[in-house]
């Protein structure tokens, strides 16, 4: 780019540099985040975490960032549910899931975050209106560095693997469902029998 004489080519080169720099920065941040969470799991004990309060806080913190992509974030819950856990790690888990949903959402769409009971479980769900994920790829989306061949959005492929690590540390499990008419719903299911006192 420093020696390129054609302004149009130089502009394209600079755009590529900026895009690559942002991806590198995001990758480094995710790797540091993963290391930090792994350390917390070894050193921090669980404490009561009110999931609704946490989800509302994370949703509120990301609203302005999402609006920059013309995506709204809505939070809804009619329950109060506390579990024993690591609030910092759970916050990062939900943040990664919501950021992922916003990233794959089309303009003028909504990402919905909900907290409710599903049978014997507490369900924390994030649903978007993006292109969704083919059924054959759903088992792989939580693999580290996994990138779908149909995915045209820039990303690290680390965020959801961190989310899964946090969920498993809290004895929670993920369920991926198709949204209608399009999009993806990611549900994190916590055992309601293991709630905090």
PDB file of C-alpha atoms in Angstrom:
ATOM      1  CA  UNK A   1       0.000   0.000   0.000  1.00  0.00           C
ATOM      2  CA  UNK A   2       2.914   2.367   0.691  1.00  0.00           C
ATOM      3  CA  UNK A   3       4.263   2.029  -2.840  1.00  0.00           C
ATOM      4  CA  UNK A   4       1.013   1.491  -4.742  1.00  0.00           C
ATOM      5  CA  UNK A   5       0.390   4.259  -7.281  1.00  0.00           C
ATOM      6  CA  UNK A   6      -3.209   3.433  -8.189  1.00  0.00           C
ATOM      7  CA  UNK A   7      -5.506   5.156  -5.629  1.00  0.00           C
ATOM      8  CA  UNK A   8      -8.303   2.598  -6.106  1.00  0.00           C
ATOM      9  CA  UNK A   9      -5.966  -0.356  -5.556  1.00  0.00           C
ATOM     10  CA  UNK A  10      -4.338   1.366  -2.571  1.00  0.00           C
ATOM     11  CA  UNK A  11      -7.757   1.977  -0.987  1.00  0.00           C
ATOM     12  CA  UNK A  12      -8.634  -1.712  -1.411  1.00  0.00           C
ATOM     13  CA  UNK A  13      -5.302  -2.704   0.151  1.00  0.00           C
ATOM     14  CA  UNK A  14      -5.893  -0.409   3.130  1.00  0.00           C
ATOM     15  CA  UNK A  15      -9.392  -1.813   3.613  1.00  0.00           C
ATOM     16  CA  UNK A  16      -7.904  -5.340   3.651  1.00  0.00           C
ATOM     17  CA  UNK A  17      -5.305  -4.257   6.226  1.00  0.00           C
ATOM     18  CA  UNK A  18      -7.975  -2.738   8.473  1.00  0.00           C
ATOM     19  CA  UNK A  19     -10.176  -5.834   8.173  1.00  0.00           C
ATOM     20  CA  UNK A  20      -7.275  -8.145   8.999  1.00  0.00           C
ATOM     21  CA  UNK A  21      -6.193  -5.957  11.930  1.00  0.00           C
ATOM     22  CA  UNK A  22      -9.697  -6.036  13.406  1.00  0.00           C
ATOM     23  CA  UNK A  23      -9.862  -9.816  13.048  1.00  0.00           C
ATOM     24  CA  UNK A  24      -6.431 -10.211  14.649  1.00  0.00           C
ATOM     25  CA  UNK A  25      -7.464  -7.938  17.525  1.00  0.00           C
ATOM     26  CA  UNK A  26     -10.689  -9.891  18.023  1.00  0.00           C
ATOM     27  CA  UNK A  27      -8.795 -13.194  17.968  1.00  0.00           C
ATOM     28  CA  UNK A  28      -6.264 -12.006  20.563  1.00  0.00           C
ATOM     29  CA  UNK A  29      -9.059 -10.671  22.786  1.00  0.00           C
ATOM     30  CA  UNK A  30     -10.931 -13.986  22.598  1.00  0.00           C
ATOM     31  CA  UNK A  31      -7.790 -15.968  23.417  1.00  0.00           C
ATOM     32  CA  UNK A  32      -7.097 -13.715  26.424  1.00  0.00           C
ATOM     33  CA  UNK A  33     -10.732 -14.059  27.448  1.00  0.00           C
ATOM     34  CA  UNK A  34     -10.474 -17.842  27.223  1.00  0.00           C
ATOM     35  CA  UNK A  35      -7.289 -17.870  29.331  1.00  0.00           C
ATOM     36  CA  UNK A  36      -8.901 -15.591  31.920  1.00  0.00           C
ATOM     37  CA  UNK A  37     -11.996 -17.777  32.204  1.00  0.00           C
ATOM     38  CA  UNK A  38      -9.907 -20.954  32.490  1.00  0.00           C
ATOM     39  CA  UNK A  39      -7.981 -19.310  35.350  1.00  0.00           C
ATOM     40  CA  UNK A  40     -11.234 -18.283  37.071  1.00  0.00           C
ATOM     41  CA  UNK A  41     -12.514 -21.849  36.915  1.00  0.00           C
ATOM     42  CA  UNK A  42      -9.432 -22.982  38.823  1.00  0.00           C
ATOM     43  CA  UNK A  43      -9.409 -20.195  41.387  1.00  0.00           C
ATOM     44  CA  UNK A  44     -12.958 -18.897  41.943  1.00  0.00           C
ATOM     45  CA  UNK A  45     -15.732 -20.616  43.876  1.00  0.00           C
ATOM     46  CA  UNK A  46     -19.376 -20.390  42.859  1.00  0.00           C
ATOM     47  CA  UNK A  47     -21.736 -17.797  44.335  1.00  0.00           C
ATOM     48  CA  UNK A  48     -25.434 -17.019  43.754  1.00  0.00           C
ATOM     49  CA  UNK A  49     -26.072 -15.379  40.353  1.00  0.00           C
ATOM     50  CA  UNK A  50     -29.468 -13.935  39.442  1.00  0.00           C
ATOM     51  CA  UNK A  51     -29.732 -14.845  35.760  1.00  0.00           C
ATOM     52  CA  UNK A  52     -32.411 -12.299  34.891  1.00  0.00           C
ATOM     53  CA  UNK A  53     -30.448  -9.423  36.345  1.00  0.00           C
ATOM     54  CA  UNK A  54     -27.301 -10.588  34.557  1.00  0.00           C
ATOM     55  CA  UNK A  55     -29.093 -11.043  31.208  1.00  0.00           C
ATOM     56  CA  UNK A  56     -30.726  -7.614  31.438  1.00  0.00           C
ATOM     57  CA  UNK A  57     -27.363  -6.000  32.213  1.00  0.00           C
ATOM     58  CA  UNK A  58     -25.570  -7.708  29.310  1.00  0.00           C
ATOM     59  CA  UNK A  59     -28.401  -6.852  26.891  1.00  0.00           C
ATOM     60  CA  UNK A  60     -28.351  -3.219  27.999  1.00  0.00           C
ATOM     61  CA  UNK A  61     -24.565  -2.999  27.635  1.00  0.00           C
ATOM     62  CA  UNK A  62     -24.736  -4.209  24.011  1.00  0.00           C
ATOM     63  CA  UNK A  63     -27.727  -2.162  22.825  1.00  0.00           C
ATOM     64  CA  UNK A  64     -25.776   0.793  21.416  1.00  0.00           C
ATOM     65  CA  UNK A  65     -23.178  -1.463  19.781  1.00  0.00           C
ATOM     66  CA  UNK A  66     -25.978  -3.482  18.111  1.00  0.00           C
ATOM     67  CA  UNK A  67     -27.784  -0.349  16.903  1.00  0.00           C
ATOM     68  CA  UNK A  68     -24.642   0.596  14.985  1.00  0.00           C
ATOM     69  CA  UNK A  69     -25.480  -2.442  12.813  1.00  0.00           C
ATOM     70  CA  UNK A  70     -29.181  -1.468  12.759  1.00  0.00           C
ATOM     71  CA  UNK A  71     -30.079  -4.412  15.029  1.00  0.00           C
ATOM     72  CA  UNK A  72     -32.230  -4.107  18.135  1.00  0.00           C
ATOM     73  CA  UNK A  73     -31.817  -6.195  21.291  1.00  0.00           C
ATOM     74  CA  UNK A  74     -34.919  -7.046  23.305  1.00  0.00           C
ATOM     75  CA  UNK A  75     -34.925  -8.693  26.739  1.00  0.00           C
ATOM     76  CA  UNK A  76     -37.968 -10.397  28.219  1.00  0.00           C
ATOM     77  CA  UNK A  77     -38.547 -12.526  31.316  1.00  0.00           C
ATOM     78  CA  UNK A  78     -41.379 -13.234  33.729  1.00  0.00           C
ATOM     79  CA  UNK A  79     -39.323 -15.199  36.246  1.00  0.00           C
ATOM     80  CA  UNK A  80     -36.549 -14.735  38.775  1.00  0.00           C
ATOM     81  CA  UNK A  81     -33.981 -17.494  38.766  1.00  0.00           C
ATOM     82  CA  UNK A  82     -30.708 -17.694  40.665  1.00  0.00           C
ATOM     83  CA  UNK A  83     -28.070 -20.366  40.221  1.00  0.00           C
ATOM     84  CA  UNK A  84     -24.713 -21.059  41.825  1.00  0.00           C
ATOM     85  CA  UNK A  85     -22.074 -19.922  39.398  1.00  0.00           C
ATOM     86  CA  UNK A  86     -19.351 -17.543  38.300  1.00  0.00           C
ATOM     87  CA  UNK A  87     -21.041 -14.271  37.319  1.00  0.00           C
ATOM     88  CA  UNK A  88     -18.066 -12.986  35.314  1.00  0.00           C
ATOM     89  CA  UNK A  89     -17.854 -16.180  33.246  1.00  0.00           C
ATOM     90  CA  UNK A  90     -21.639 -16.380  32.748  1.00  0.00           C
ATOM     91  CA  UNK A  91     -21.682 -12.736  31.661  1.00  0.00           C
ATOM     92  CA  UNK A  92     -18.990 -13.429  29.080  1.00  0.00           C
ATOM     93  CA  UNK A  93     -20.850 -16.533  27.875  1.00  0.00           C
ATOM     94  CA  UNK A  94     -24.039 -14.575  27.242  1.00  0.00           C
ATOM     95  CA  UNK A  95     -22.165 -11.636  25.758  1.00  0.00           C
ATOM     96  CA  UNK A  96     -20.480 -13.928  23.224  1.00  0.00           C
ATOM     97  CA  UNK A  97     -23.804 -15.503  22.239  1.00  0.00           C
ATOM     98  CA  UNK A  98     -25.560 -12.139  21.798  1.00  0.00           C
ATOM     99  CA  UNK A  99     -22.633 -10.628  19.884  1.00  0.00           C
ATOM    100  CA  UNK A 100     -22.673 -13.640  17.583  1.00  0.00           C
ATOM    101  CA  UNK A 101     -26.435 -13.268  17.028  1.00  0.00           C
ATOM    102  CA  UNK A 102     -26.102  -9.565  16.209  1.00  0.00           C
ATOM    103  CA  UNK A 103     -23.188 -10.208  13.864  1.00  0.00           C
ATOM    104  CA  UNK A 104     -25.282 -12.591  11.757  1.00  0.00           C
ATOM    105  CA  UNK A 105     -28.492 -10.548  11.874  1.00  0.00           C
ATOM    106  CA  UNK A 106     -29.717  -8.541   8.880  1.00  0.00           C
ATOM    107  CA  UNK A 107     -30.352  -4.786   9.202  1.00  0.00           C
ATOM    108  CA  UNK A 108     -33.666  -3.726  10.773  1.00  0.00           C
ATOM    109  CA  UNK A 109     -33.995  -7.002  12.694  1.00  0.00           C
ATOM    110  CA  UNK A 110     -34.295  -7.927  16.361  1.00  0.00           C
ATOM    111  CA  UNK A 111     -32.239 -10.194  18.617  1.00  0.00           C
ATOM    112  CA  UNK A 112     -34.440 -11.460  21.448  1.00  0.00           C
ATOM    113  CA  UNK A 113     -33.042 -12.536  24.813  1.00  0.00           C
ATOM    114  CA  UNK A 114     -35.454 -14.435  27.073  1.00  0.00           C
ATOM    115  CA  UNK A 115     -35.383 -16.213  30.422  1.00  0.00           C
ATOM    116  CA  UNK A 116     -38.070 -18.756  31.284  1.00  0.00           C
ATOM    117  CA  UNK A 117     -38.700 -22.234  32.654  1.00  0.00           C
ATOM    118  CA  UNK A 118     -38.755 -25.209  30.285  1.00  0.00           C
ATOM    119  CA  UNK A 119     -39.893 -28.326  32.130  1.00  0.00           C
ATOM    120  CA  UNK A 120     -37.301 -28.857  34.894  1.00  0.00           C
ATOM    121  CA  UNK A 121     -34.810 -26.420  33.411  1.00  0.00           C
ATOM    122  CA  UNK A 122     -34.137 -22.683  33.471  1.00  0.00           C
ATOM    123  CA  UNK A 123     -33.825 -21.605  29.839  1.00  0.00           C
ATOM    124  CA  UNK A 124     -31.743 -18.603  28.793  1.00  0.00           C
ATOM    125  CA  UNK A 125     -32.356 -18.135  25.066  1.00  0.00           C
ATOM    126  CA  UNK A 126     -31.021 -15.847  22.339  1.00  0.00           C
ATOM    127  CA  UNK A 127     -32.817 -15.796  18.996  1.00  0.00           C
ATOM    128  CA  UNK A 128     -31.889 -13.966  15.825  1.00  0.00           C
ATOM    129  CA  UNK A 129     -33.331 -13.514  12.349  1.00  0.00           C
ATOM    130  CA  UNK A 130     -30.178 -14.262  10.380  1.00  0.00           C
ATOM    131  CA  UNK A 131     -29.450 -16.967   7.826  1.00  0.00           C
ATOM    132  CA  UNK A 132     -29.459 -19.727  10.443  1.00  0.00           C
ATOM    133  CA  UNK A 133     -27.265 -22.814  10.537  1.00  0.00           C
ATOM    134  CA  UNK A 134     -27.825 -25.990   8.488  1.00  0.00           C
ATOM    135  CA  UNK A 135     -28.714 -28.994  10.677  1.00  0.00           C
ATOM    136  CA  UNK A 136     -25.577 -30.872   9.649  1.00  0.00           C
ATOM    137  CA  UNK A 137     -23.405 -28.013  10.930  1.00  0.00           C
ATOM    138  CA  UNK A 138     -25.141 -27.463  14.265  1.00  0.00           C
ATOM    139  CA  UNK A 139     -23.005 -30.067  16.127  1.00  0.00           C
ATOM    140  CA  UNK A 140     -19.848 -28.236  15.032  1.00  0.00           C
ATOM    141  CA  UNK A 141     -20.584 -24.565  15.798  1.00  0.00           C
ATOM    142  CA  UNK A 142     -19.121 -24.811  19.318  1.00  0.00           C
ATOM    143  CA  UNK A 143     -15.835 -26.292  18.093  1.00  0.00           C
ATOM    144  CA  UNK A 144     -12.817 -24.041  18.502  1.00  0.00           C
ATOM    145  CA  UNK A 145     -12.002 -22.083  15.311  1.00  0.00           C
ATOM    146  CA  UNK A 146     -14.878 -23.711  13.407  1.00  0.00           C
ATOM    147  CA  UNK A 147     -16.067 -21.598  10.476  1.00  0.00           C
ATOM    148  CA  UNK A 148     -18.926 -22.667   8.233  1.00  0.00           C
ATOM    149  CA  UNK A 149     -18.179 -22.741   4.513  1.00  0.00           C
ATOM    150  CA  UNK A 150     -21.457 -20.838   4.034  1.00  0.00           C
ATOM    151  CA  UNK A 151     -20.405 -18.137   6.487  1.00  0.00           C
ATOM    152  CA  UNK A 152     -19.398 -14.872   4.818  1.00  0.00           C
ATOM    153  CA  UNK A 153     -19.113 -12.884   8.069  1.00  0.00           C
ATOM    154  CA  UNK A 154     -15.670 -12.185   9.529  1.00  0.00           C
ATOM    155  CA  UNK A 155     -15.115 -13.878  12.883  1.00  0.00           C
ATOM    156  CA  UNK A 156     -12.650 -15.855  14.975  1.00  0.00           C
ATOM    157  CA  UNK A 157     -14.589 -19.069  15.545  1.00  0.00           C
ATOM    158  CA  UNK A 158     -13.691 -18.888  19.255  1.00  0.00           C
ATOM    159  CA  UNK A 159     -16.566 -17.018  20.923  1.00  0.00           C
ATOM    160  CA  UNK A 160     -19.072 -19.873  20.966  1.00  0.00           C
ATOM    161  CA  UNK A 161     -16.462 -22.419  22.044  1.00  0.00           C
ATOM    162  CA  UNK A 162     -15.808 -20.222  25.089  1.00  0.00           C
ATOM    163  CA  UNK A 163     -19.556 -20.019  25.704  1.00  0.00           C
ATOM    164  CA  UNK A 164     -19.811 -23.807  25.642  1.00  0.00           C
ATOM    165  CA  UNK A 165     -16.885 -24.150  28.058  1.00  0.00           C
ATOM    166  CA  UNK A 166     -18.618 -21.814  30.515  1.00  0.00           C
ATOM    167  CA  UNK A 167     -21.950 -23.628  30.171  1.00  0.00           C
ATOM    168  CA  UNK A 168     -20.377 -27.033  30.772  1.00  0.00           C
ATOM    169  CA  UNK A 169     -18.575 -25.699  33.847  1.00  0.00           C
ATOM    170  CA  UNK A 170     -22.039 -24.797  35.187  1.00  0.00           C
ATOM    171  CA  UNK A 171     -23.536 -28.200  34.270  1.00  0.00           C
ATOM    172  CA  UNK A 172     -25.660 -26.477  31.613  1.00  0.00           C
ATOM    173  CA  UNK A 173     -26.257 -27.643  28.075  1.00  0.00           C
ATOM    174  CA  UNK A 174     -26.897 -26.003  24.716  1.00  0.00           C
ATOM    175  CA  UNK A 175     -29.824 -26.616  22.376  1.00  0.00           C
ATOM    176  CA  UNK A 176     -29.831 -25.102  18.883  1.00  0.00           C
ATOM    177  CA  UNK A 177     -33.158 -24.655  17.110  1.00  0.00           C
ATOM    178  CA  UNK A 178     -34.279 -23.029  13.880  1.00  0.00           C
ATOM    179  CA  UNK A 179     -36.098 -19.735  14.268  1.00  0.00           C
ATOM    180  CA  UNK A 180     -39.098 -18.955  12.059  1.00  0.00           C
ATOM    181  CA  UNK A 181     -39.325 -17.740   9.383  1.00  0.00           C
ATOM    182  CA  UNK A 182     -35.514 -17.714   9.543  1.00  0.00           C
ATOM    183  CA  UNK A 183     -32.644 -17.478  11.975  1.00  0.00           C
ATOM    184  CA  UNK A 184     -31.281 -19.398  14.928  1.00  0.00           C
ATOM    185  CA  UNK A 185     -32.288 -19.869  18.561  1.00  0.00           C
ATOM    186  CA  UNK A 186     -29.536 -20.764  21.026  1.00  0.00           C
ATOM    187  CA  UNK A 187     -30.839 -22.059  24.348  1.00  0.00           C
ATOM    188  CA  UNK A 188     -28.727 -22.544  27.457  1.00  0.00           C
ATOM    189  CA  UNK A 189     -30.497 -24.921  29.825  1.00  0.00           C
ATOM    190  CA  UNK A 190     -29.632 -24.852  33.533  1.00  0.00           C
ATOM    191  CA  UNK A 191     -30.950 -27.525  35.891  1.00  0.00           C
ATOM    192  CA  UNK A 192     -33.640 -25.847  38.000  1.00  0.00           C
ATOM    193  CA  UNK A 193     -32.939 -28.336  40.781  1.00  0.00           C
ATOM    194  CA  UNK A 194     -29.483 -26.817  41.229  1.00  0.00           C
ATOM    195  CA  UNK A 195     -30.636 -23.272  41.950  1.00  0.00           C
ATOM    196  CA  UNK A 196     -28.888 -21.068  44.444  1.00  0.00           C
ATOM    197  CA  UNK A 197     -30.395 -20.795  47.943  1.00  0.00           C
TER     198      UNK A 197
END
